[in-house]
Amino acid sequence: MATSSGQQHVRPWRYLTAFAGIVVVLYALVFLTGGGNLTPKLGIDLQGGTRVTLTARTTDGQPPPRDQLIQAQDIIEQRVNGLGVSGAEVQLDGSNIVITVPGDAGEQARSLGQTAQLRFREVLQGPVPANQAAGQQPAPGQDAQSGQAPASQAPASPAPAQPQGMGEQSRPVAPVAQVAPLQDPPPTPAPSPTPSPGGLAPDDPRVAAEVTKLRETRQSTDQATQLQALLSLNCGAPDPLQGYDDPTRPLVACSEDGQNKYLLGPSFLEGTEIASAQAQQNQQGVGWVVGLTFKPQGADTWGRYTTENVGKNVAFVLDGDVVSAPSINQPIFGQTQISGQFNQDRAQQLAQVLRYGSLPLSFDSGNAQTVSASLGLASLEAGLIAGAVGLVLVFAYCLFYYRLLGILTILSLALSGLVVYAVLILLGRWIGFTLDLAGVAGFIIAIGITADSFVIFFERLKDEMREGRTFRSAVPRSWERARRTILTADAVSFLAAAVLYILAVGEVRGFAFTLGMSTVLDLVVVFLVTFPLVVLISRSTSLGRPGLSGLGAVDRIGSRHRRAKPAVGRRAATTGKGAGA
Amino acid sequence: MTNPESLSGWTRLTTGTANVDIIGRRRTWYIGFGVLIAVCLLSLVFRGFNLGIDFTGGSQIQLPATGANGTISTQQVDRVYEGVIGFAPEVTQSVGSGDAASIVLQSEPLTPEQLVPLREALFTQLQPLGADGAPSAASISDSQVSGTWGGEVTTQALIALAVFIVLVTLFLAFYFERAMAAAALIALVNDIVVTAGVYSIIGLEVTPATVIGLLTILGFSLYDTVVVFDKVRENSRGLLKLTRRTYAEAANLALNQTLMRSMNTSLIAILPVLGLLVIGVGLLGVGTLADLALVQLVGMIIGVVSSLLLATPVLVDIKLRDKRVRDQAARVEARRARAAGRGGTDSDAEDDPATDTLAAVSSSAPAAPRPGARPTGKTGRRRG
């Protein structure tokens, strides 16, 4: 065969030097760049932390526009930074946004996906207690022009202490502090067994139809339809309209705690006009409020509106829910407060969400996971132990079966591990690659695939020796053939990993990535280390004895061929056998 | 020198001279796989899968099994849960061992408004110990999954599966002959059905990790088939012009030559997975590691068996539909019959010397049943 002449030209040291060069370069990069941090980036399932996957929800069921996703990612990133936790990350994964917050501080991350469309709407009618029967809506008649006029009286007693404040204050229970207490059938704290809405929302395609339908009823401009919607609205159910209400039309909405219903006018001011928002202790009572400062134009609109509507009620509507609906005691030109049933956390959260803008898209929390640091540590340990056990088992088997070649296998795997570790660190720095539990599993499973390349080569070697070649001359020939098989097999493995990586979502990607990476590095090691080392061994008189390499039996069969061939010529040899002539 | 007959079975296996007749018994394998697939399909249709919360939506809470007041029992956890939420959780189990032992509770989806007090109650009442040995609220892990999330994972997985199969078909058709590509695909489909079937029959929980695992098995399964077919192709090169052996025999020979490699490969691949499974289940009980390991284990075993006993036999049968292959097989038979008539004189003596060795070893093999015939030989004599 053509290679017979070429086989002497294999220069094993060249390959080995090339590999050493690669290792040196990789580790130079590891040590000299990135501030000498020598650990790969670990996923939250290995170090503890919170991961929230937000799935964009679109009204038409189409994939959300890329630029809106990026915009949303930016805003969420700002919100995350506002949390003040270090190492948090916001990544785009298909049409999902994945928020990762390491450590124990991640609980707040769960609310970061709030759409946070804050709108200011006039209260046309309400509050109507949510759990009240249909007949019990006598109020509407009288307060058609936002009848809460008397609202300012009673609680107005603890008069607007705040300089510019709205005459509003939060009571522990009633969300609409000033308004509510006045109403005769007050929407007082009914025992609330209903879990509040705002949990999970329905499927994409259905959302579209649902939203359209709800806009026709709950956002109708027809008074009869409005009243009907007001009566039939169920505040206990999830609200598909959340984040999709049309600002230019009226809206029938629930209060945030699900206890009251309102009929609201079109939005006259948007949350995008908010310049800043802070959580503040309520100076007029218990609890917390959110202080708002508007941008110049927003402040203008707000000032004009409050001037013209003194005595009326205004609703702060966040993502379709009424956060609070105080009455306007006086024109307000500066800071404004939103009060509701806030505790400190909730107020801070809301302030943050408002401060960092509203998202261009609505998101569902597809998957939210908090892993405790101890569970993460246990997982990491389990992964490492499993990897070690796997390696030891493979080592033991290779030693038993291939003896000297087995040592080569071990050496190659160890070198492969060395390269993998460096690449992991570098990828963590360069592209933010994070090693998660699935990724660890990918590496462990790749041990087998890597070792298999050696098996293919060594078994080929046996084939050649069985046919009568010496160890030495069998090496280049068997390599030539094994090489093709290894390339093909690895190509299939890599194809599987690449397809998974590109198309799959969630933790699948970590697994696919490490599997694919191992496959590529496997090729590097087999070509640059294993093969040249086998060549070196085959050329050494002391190490090249077949018995050392577990090739004794096959060599004995092969040597029969060698002796038989010249003796028999065309005819079949007959080594102690009766069948031949 | 060693007499071939004195070689032990193990040595024959390791030297690729075992000559087990696999192709000749292909009817048996087909029946076996047929029954297996039928059972799996029936189970898939009638039993379906035991879907994890990632698919159905739900909440899972995991906390260390050790609290400040001693070991925490599942009943205690249930009681706390009922106290806060009002009804019992779906599943509460204790998993893992040693320091990593924990209690896992699964329930219907909880809203943040339910979850926060639940976590607080679990901490205050049970005092689970954190990594540093002190009671810590942060030692409680939880995950919330919406039902739609699992749907998305599944959809993406199915898309990935479809794309993979198309690409692999193209690759195989380009790299191998069409018959080989077809046979490899049949084996692949078999592997998918059987692995899924095993999950359905045993009622193992299907998680996204399982779905991923299933996809990677496909790579492995093909990988194995590719290696065997590579050898078949080598053995059958120029076969039609010779009368030394039939295609079936060439394929069987390839199987034997790669038998030990297949076993080694599988064993080497399975050993780490086994380690993963034992450690994953033993230490952690549930989770990604165990799920991935289990599906890989099942799939790898099925994958290697099918690449040996299904892919190659199917390949031979597809090949036999080709008239040229059948004609060549007939010529081989005729030649052997002539040879037998002449008292066993070998008319195809360019066979290499190894023939004897193998004939002796394979005396019990029915692949080439003619008396005195040399049924099999070594590959590569053309090179000699």
PDB file of N, CA and C in Angstrom, chain B residues 59-126:
ATOM      1  N   SER B  59     -44.049  22.784  41.451  1.00  0.00           N
ATOM      2  CA  SER B  59     -42.998  23.317  42.293  1.00  0.00           C
ATOM      3  C   SER B  59     -42.262  22.174  42.961  1.00  0.00           C
ATOM      4  N   GLN B  60     -40.997  22.348  43.105  1.00  0.00           N
ATOM      5  CA  GLN B  60     -40.222  21.356  43.834  1.00  0.00           C
ATOM      6  C   GLN B  60     -39.380  22.075  44.869  1.00  0.00           C
ATOM      7  N   ILE B  61     -39.425  21.565  46.065  1.00  0.00           N
ATOM      8  CA  ILE B  61     -38.645  22.168  47.144  1.00  0.00           C
ATOM      9  C   ILE B  61     -37.736  21.100  47.708  1.00  0.00           C
ATOM     10  N   GLN B  62     -36.507  21.464  47.895  1.00  0.00           N
ATOM     11  CA  GLN B  62     -35.549  20.496  48.411  1.00  0.00           C
ATOM     12  C   GLN B  62     -34.829  21.110  49.599  1.00  0.00           C
ATOM     13  N   LEU B  63     -34.787  20.382  50.701  1.00  0.00           N
ATOM     14  CA  LEU B  63     -34.077  20.902  51.863  1.00  0.00           C
ATOM     15  C   LEU B  63     -33.250  19.795  52.495  1.00  0.00           C
ATOM     16  N   PRO B  64     -32.163  20.158  53.162  1.00  0.00           N
ATOM     17  CA  PRO B  64     -31.314  19.144  53.778  1.00  0.00           C
ATOM     18  C   PRO B  64     -32.127  18.292  54.760  1.00  0.00           C
ATOM     19  N   ALA B  65     -31.786  17.007  54.835  1.00  0.00           N
ATOM     20  CA  ALA B  65     -32.549  16.121  55.715  1.00  0.00           C
ATOM     21  C   ALA B  65     -32.112  16.253  57.164  1.00  0.00           C
ATOM     22  N   THR B  66     -31.087  17.059  57.402  1.00  0.00           N
ATOM     23  CA  THR B  66     -30.640  17.244  58.784  1.00  0.00           C
ATOM     24  C   THR B  66     -31.035  18.632  59.262  1.00  0.00           C
ATOM     25  N   GLY B  67     -31.692  18.663  60.391  1.00  0.00           N
ATOM     26  CA  GLY B  67     -32.066  19.941  60.980  1.00  0.00           C
ATOM     27  C   GLY B  67     -31.380  20.111  62.311  1.00  0.00           C
ATOM     28  N   ALA B  68     -31.553  21.278  62.903  1.00  0.00           N
ATOM     29  CA  ALA B  68     -30.936  21.542  64.197  1.00  0.00           C
ATOM     30  C   ALA B  68     -31.470  20.580  65.259  1.00  0.00           C
ATOM     31  N   ASN B  69     -32.683  20.075  65.045  1.00  0.00           N
ATOM     32  CA  ASN B  69     -33.265  19.161  66.029  1.00  0.00           C
ATOM     33  C   ASN B  69     -33.211  17.719  65.545  1.00  0.00           C
ATOM     34  N   GLY B  70     -32.196  17.383  64.800  1.00  0.00           N
ATOM     35  CA  GLY B  70     -32.064  16.015  64.335  1.00  0.00           C
ATOM     36  C   GLY B  70     -32.610  15.855  62.929  1.00  0.00           C
ATOM     37  N   THR B  71     -32.759  14.595  62.540  1.00  0.00           N
ATOM     38  CA  THR B  71     -33.178  14.312  61.177  1.00  0.00           C
ATOM     39  C   THR B  71     -34.599  14.794  60.934  1.00  0.00           C
ATOM     40  N   ILE B  72     -34.789  15.376  59.781  1.00  0.00           N
ATOM     41  CA  ILE B  72     -36.113  15.855  59.411  1.00  0.00           C
ATOM     42  C   ILE B  72     -36.833  14.736  58.655  1.00  0.00           C
ATOM     43  N   SER B  73     -38.049  14.464  59.048  1.00  0.00           N
ATOM     44  CA  SER B  73     -38.778  13.383  58.374  1.00  0.00           C
ATOM     45  C   SER B  73     -39.707  13.974  57.320  1.00  0.00           C
ATOM     46  N   THR B  74     -40.099  13.121  56.402  1.00  0.00           N
ATOM     47  CA  THR B  74     -40.997  13.589  55.340  1.00  0.00           C
ATOM     48  C   THR B  74     -42.341  14.010  55.929  1.00  0.00           C
ATOM     49  N   GLN B  75     -42.745  13.326  57.019  1.00  0.00           N
ATOM     50  CA  GLN B  75     -44.018  13.692  57.650  1.00  0.00           C
ATOM     51  C   GLN B  75     -43.975  15.106  58.193  1.00  0.00           C
ATOM     52  N   GLN B  76     -42.835  15.452  58.795  1.00  0.00           N
ATOM     53  CA  GLN B  76     -42.698  16.815  59.317  1.00  0.00           C
ATOM     54  C   GLN B  76     -42.850  17.835  58.199  1.00  0.00           C
ATOM     55  N   VAL B  77     -42.192  17.539  57.090  1.00  0.00           N
ATOM     56  CA  VAL B  77     -42.247  18.466  55.964  1.00  0.00           C
ATOM     57  C   VAL B  77     -43.688  18.578  55.463  1.00  0.00           C
ATOM     58  N   ASP B  78     -44.349  17.423  55.342  1.00  0.00           N
ATOM     59  CA  ASP B  78     -45.749  17.424  54.909  1.00  0.00           C
ATOM     60  C   ASP B  78     -46.603  18.295  55.819  1.00  0.00           C
ATOM     61  N   ARG B  79     -46.363  18.168  57.131  1.00  0.00           N
ATOM     62  CA  ARG B  79     -47.173  18.911  58.093  1.00  0.00           C
ATOM     63  C   ARG B  79     -46.988  20.428  57.904  1.00  0.00           C
ATOM     64  N   VAL B  80     -45.721  20.823  57.755  1.00  0.00           N
ATOM     65  CA  VAL B  80     -45.459  22.250  57.551  1.00  0.00           C
ATOM     66  C   VAL B  80     -46.144  22.728  56.276  1.00  0.00           C
ATOM     67  N   TYR B  81     -46.020  21.931  55.238  1.00  0.00           N
ATOM     68  CA  TYR B  81     -46.604  22.301  53.955  1.00  0.00           C
ATOM     69  C   TYR B  81     -48.113  22.474  54.087  1.00  0.00           C
ATOM     70  N   GLU B  82     -48.741  21.486  54.716  1.00  0.00           N
ATOM     71  CA  GLU B  82     -50.194  21.556  54.873  1.00  0.00           C
ATOM     72  C   GLU B  82     -50.605  22.764  55.689  1.00  0.00           C
ATOM     73  N   GLY B  83     -49.782  23.045  56.710  1.00  0.00           N
ATOM     74  CA  GLY B  83     -50.085  24.181  57.556  1.00  0.00           C
ATOM     75  C   GLY B  83     -50.104  25.485  56.772  1.00  0.00           C
ATOM     76  N   VAL B  84     -49.195  25.624  55.836  1.00  0.00           N
ATOM     77  CA  VAL B  84     -49.090  26.882  55.098  1.00  0.00           C
ATOM     78  C   VAL B  84     -50.025  26.901  53.896  1.00  0.00           C
ATOM     79  N   ILE B  85     -50.023  25.834  53.134  1.00  0.00           N
ATOM     80  CA  ILE B  85     -50.737  25.843  51.856  1.00  0.00           C
ATOM     81  C   ILE B  85     -52.185  25.376  52.022  1.00  0.00           C
ATOM     82  N   GLY B  86     -52.421  24.473  52.959  1.00  0.00           N
ATOM     83  CA  GLY B  86     -53.798  24.058  53.183  1.00  0.00           C
ATOM     84  C   GLY B  86     -54.119  22.652  52.727  1.00  0.00           C
ATOM     85  N   PHE B  87     -53.276  22.090  51.902  1.00  0.00           N
ATOM     86  CA  PHE B  87     -53.486  20.693  51.501  1.00  0.00           C
ATOM     87  C   PHE B  87     -52.137  20.018  51.377  1.00  0.00           C
ATOM     88  N   ALA B  88     -52.164  18.707  51.182  1.00  0.00           N
ATOM     89  CA  ALA B  88     -50.908  17.955  51.184  1.00  0.00           C
ATOM     90  C   ALA B  88     -50.191  18.076  49.849  1.00  0.00           C
ATOM     91  N   PRO B  89     -48.856  18.037  49.858  1.00  0.00           N
ATOM     92  CA  PRO B  89     -48.104  18.031  48.604  1.00  0.00           C
ATOM     93  C   PRO B  89     -48.300  16.719  47.858  1.00  0.00           C
ATOM     94  N   GLU B  90     -47.941  16.725  46.581  1.00  0.00           N
ATOM     95  CA  GLU B  90     -48.146  15.511  45.782  1.00  0.00           C
ATOM     96  C   GLU B  90     -47.192  14.402  46.194  1.00  0.00           C
ATOM     97  N   VAL B  91     -45.931  14.735  46.257  1.00  0.00           N
ATOM     98  CA  VAL B  91     -44.930  13.726  46.620  1.00  0.00           C
ATOM     99  C   VAL B  91     -43.958  14.338  47.618  1.00  0.00           C
ATOM    100  N   THR B  92     -43.639  13.606  48.629  1.00  0.00           N
ATOM    101  CA  THR B  92     -42.551  14.009  49.504  1.00  0.00           C
ATOM    102  C   THR B  92     -41.674  12.790  49.684  1.00  0.00           C
ATOM    103  N   GLN B  93     -40.409  12.929  49.369  1.00  0.00           N
ATOM    104  CA  GLN B  93     -39.544  11.771  49.529  1.00  0.00           C
ATOM    105  C   GLN B  93     -38.183  12.195  50.049  1.00  0.00           C
ATOM    106  N   SER B  94     -37.542  11.209  50.634  1.00  0.00           N
ATOM    107  CA  SER B  94     -36.221  11.450  51.166  1.00  0.00           C
ATOM    108  C   SER B  94     -35.223  10.807  50.209  1.00  0.00           C
ATOM    109  N   VAL B  95     -34.224  11.566  49.767  1.00  0.00           N
ATOM    110  CA  VAL B  95     -33.301  11.034  48.773  1.00  0.00           C
ATOM    111  C   VAL B  95     -31.858  11.268  49.195  1.00  0.00           C
ATOM    112  N   GLY B  96     -30.967  10.546  48.531  1.00  0.00           N
ATOM    113  CA  GLY B  96     -29.551  10.756  48.759  1.00  0.00           C
ATOM    114  C   GLY B  96     -29.084  10.177  50.083  1.00  0.00           C
ATOM    115  N   SER B  97     -27.798  10.386  50.342  1.00  0.00           N
ATOM    116  CA  SER B  97     -27.256   9.820  51.567  1.00  0.00           C
ATOM    117  C   SER B  97     -26.182  10.733  52.121  1.00  0.00           C
ATOM    118  N   GLY B  98     -25.822  10.463  53.354  1.00  0.00           N
ATOM    119  CA  GLY B  98     -24.740  11.218  53.984  1.00  0.00           C
ATOM    120  C   GLY B  98     -25.093  12.686  54.121  1.00  0.00           C
ATOM    121  N   ASP B  99     -24.069  13.517  53.904  1.00  0.00           N
ATOM    122  CA  ASP B  99     -24.268  14.952  54.054  1.00  0.00           C
ATOM    123  C   ASP B  99     -25.218  15.502  53.001  1.00  0.00           C
ATOM    124  N   ALA B 100     -25.266  14.811  51.873  1.00  0.00           N
ATOM    125  CA  ALA B 100     -26.068  15.333  50.775  1.00  0.00           C
ATOM    126  C   ALA B 100     -27.518  14.859  50.847  1.00  0.00           C
ATOM    127  N   ALA B 101     -27.865  14.083  51.878  1.00  0.00           N
ATOM    128  CA  ALA B 101     -29.233  13.590  51.980  1.00  0.00           C
ATOM    129  C   ALA B 101     -30.193  14.761  52.086  1.00  0.00           C
ATOM    130  N   SER B 102     -31.305  14.639  51.415  1.00  0.00           N
ATOM    131  CA  SER B 102     -32.242  15.743  51.444  1.00  0.00           C
ATOM    132  C   SER B 102     -33.667  15.246  51.272  1.00  0.00           C
ATOM    133  N   ILE B 103     -34.575  16.151  51.547  1.00  0.00           N
ATOM    134  CA  ILE B 103     -35.989  15.837  51.375  1.00  0.00           C
ATOM    135  C   ILE B 103     -36.489  16.612  50.180  1.00  0.00           C
ATOM    136  N   VAL B 104     -37.153  15.922  49.293  1.00  0.00           N
ATOM    137  CA  VAL B 104     -37.655  16.565  48.090  1.00  0.00           C
ATOM    138  C   VAL B 104     -39.174  16.524  48.113  1.00  0.00           C
ATOM    139  N   LEU B 105     -39.749  17.679  47.914  1.00  0.00           N
ATOM    140  CA  LEU B 105     -41.198  17.800  47.975  1.00  0.00           C
ATOM    141  C   LEU B 105     -41.672  18.335  46.630  1.00  0.00           C
ATOM    142  N   GLN B 106     -42.654  17.687  46.049  1.00  0.00           N
ATOM    143  CA  GLN B 106     -43.191  18.183  44.783  1.00  0.00           C
ATOM    144  C   GLN B 106     -44.655  18.500  44.950  1.00  0.00           C
ATOM    145  N   SER B 107     -45.066  19.580  44.328  1.00  0.00           N
ATOM    146  CA  SER B 107     -46.454  19.966  44.483  1.00  0.00           C
ATOM    147  C   SER B 107     -46.918  20.675  43.226  1.00  0.00           C
ATOM    148  N   GLU B 108     -48.173  21.025  43.232  1.00  0.00           N
ATOM    149  CA  GLU B 108     -48.670  21.814  42.119  1.00  0.00           C
ATOM    150  C   GLU B 108     -48.002  23.193  42.173  1.00  0.00           C
ATOM    151  N   PRO B 109     -48.085  23.935  41.083  1.00  0.00           N
ATOM    152  CA  PRO B 109     -47.370  25.211  41.050  1.00  0.00           C
ATOM    153  C   PRO B 109     -47.763  26.130  42.208  1.00  0.00           C
ATOM    154  N   LEU B 110     -46.778  26.680  42.858  1.00  0.00           N
ATOM    155  CA  LEU B 110     -47.037  27.628  43.937  1.00  0.00           C
ATOM    156  C   LEU B 110     -46.743  29.037  43.437  1.00  0.00           C
ATOM    157  N   THR B 111     -47.535  29.973  43.875  1.00  0.00           N
ATOM    158  CA  THR B 111     -47.248  31.352  43.521  1.00  0.00           C
ATOM    159  C   THR B 111     -46.200  31.874  44.489  1.00  0.00           C
ATOM    160  N   PRO B 112     -45.511  32.937  44.108  1.00  0.00           N
ATOM    161  CA  PRO B 112     -44.526  33.518  45.023  1.00  0.00           C
ATOM    162  C   PRO B 112     -45.162  33.841  46.374  1.00  0.00           C
ATOM    163  N   GLU B 113     -46.444  34.213  46.354  1.00  0.00           N
ATOM    164  CA  GLU B 113     -47.112  34.563  47.609  1.00  0.00           C
ATOM    165  C   GLU B 113     -47.262  33.354  48.524  1.00  0.00           C
ATOM    166  N   GLN B 114     -47.301  32.169  47.922  1.00  0.00           N
ATOM    167  CA  GLN B 114     -47.372  30.962  48.741  1.00  0.00           C
ATOM    168  C   GLN B 114     -45.989  30.467  49.107  1.00  0.00           C
ATOM    169  N   LEU B 115     -45.090  30.669  48.153  1.00  0.00           N
ATOM    170  CA  LEU B 115     -43.766  30.099  48.315  1.00  0.00           C
ATOM    171  C   LEU B 115     -42.987  30.760  49.445  1.00  0.00           C
ATOM    172  N   VAL B 116     -43.060  32.075  49.493  1.00  0.00           N
ATOM    173  CA  VAL B 116     -42.254  32.790  50.491  1.00  0.00           C
ATOM    174  C   VAL B 116     -42.614  32.361  51.919  1.00  0.00           C
ATOM    175  N   PRO B 117     -43.901  32.373  52.288  1.00  0.00           N
ATOM    176  CA  PRO B 117     -44.225  31.913  53.643  1.00  0.00           C
ATOM    177  C   PRO B 117     -43.882  30.439  53.871  1.00  0.00           C
ATOM    178  N   LEU B 118     -43.991  29.641  52.802  1.00  0.00           N
ATOM    179  CA  LEU B 118     -43.671  28.222  52.952  1.00  0.00           C
ATOM    180  C   LEU B 118     -42.197  28.042  53.289  1.00  0.00           C
ATOM    181  N   ARG B 119     -41.372  28.761  52.578  1.00  0.00           N
ATOM    182  CA  ARG B 119     -39.940  28.668  52.861  1.00  0.00           C
ATOM    183  C   ARG B 119     -39.640  29.128  54.282  1.00  0.00           C
ATOM    184  N   GLU B 120     -40.299  30.210  54.662  1.00  0.00           N
ATOM    185  CA  GLU B 120     -40.080  30.719  56.008  1.00  0.00           C
ATOM    186  C   GLU B 120     -40.501  29.706  57.057  1.00  0.00           C
ATOM    187  N   ALA B 121     -41.681  29.093  56.807  1.00  0.00           N
ATOM    188  CA  ALA B 121     -42.190  28.121  57.778  1.00  0.00           C
ATOM    189  C   ALA B 121     -41.280  26.901  57.851  1.00  0.00           C
ATOM    190  N   LEU B 122     -40.819  26.460  56.697  1.00  0.00           N
ATOM    191  CA  LEU B 122     -39.920  25.298  56.682  1.00  0.00           C
ATOM    192  C   LEU B 122     -38.666  25.604  57.482  1.00  0.00           C
ATOM    193  N   PHE B 123     -38.178  26.823  57.337  1.00  0.00           N
ATOM    194  CA  PHE B 123     -36.963  27.180  58.055  1.00  0.00           C
ATOM    195  C   PHE B 123     -37.215  27.294  59.557  1.00  0.00           C
ATOM    196  N   THR B 124     -38.248  28.032  59.928  1.00  0.00           N
ATOM    197  CA  THR B 124     -38.448  28.269  61.360  1.00  0.00           C
ATOM    198  C   THR B 124     -38.841  26.990  62.091  1.00  0.00           C
ATOM    199  N   GLN B 125     -39.602  26.136  61.445  1.00  0.00           N
ATOM    200  CA  GLN B 125     -40.073  24.961  62.174  1.00  0.00           C
ATOM    201  C   GLN B 125     -39.092  23.794  62.129  1.00  0.00           C
ATOM    202  N   LEU B 126     -38.331  23.687  61.051  1.00  0.00           N
ATOM    203  CA  LEU B 126     -37.484  22.500  60.917  1.00  0.00           C
ATOM    204  C   LEU B 126     -35.995  22.799  61.075  1.00  0.00           C
TER     205      LEU B 126
END
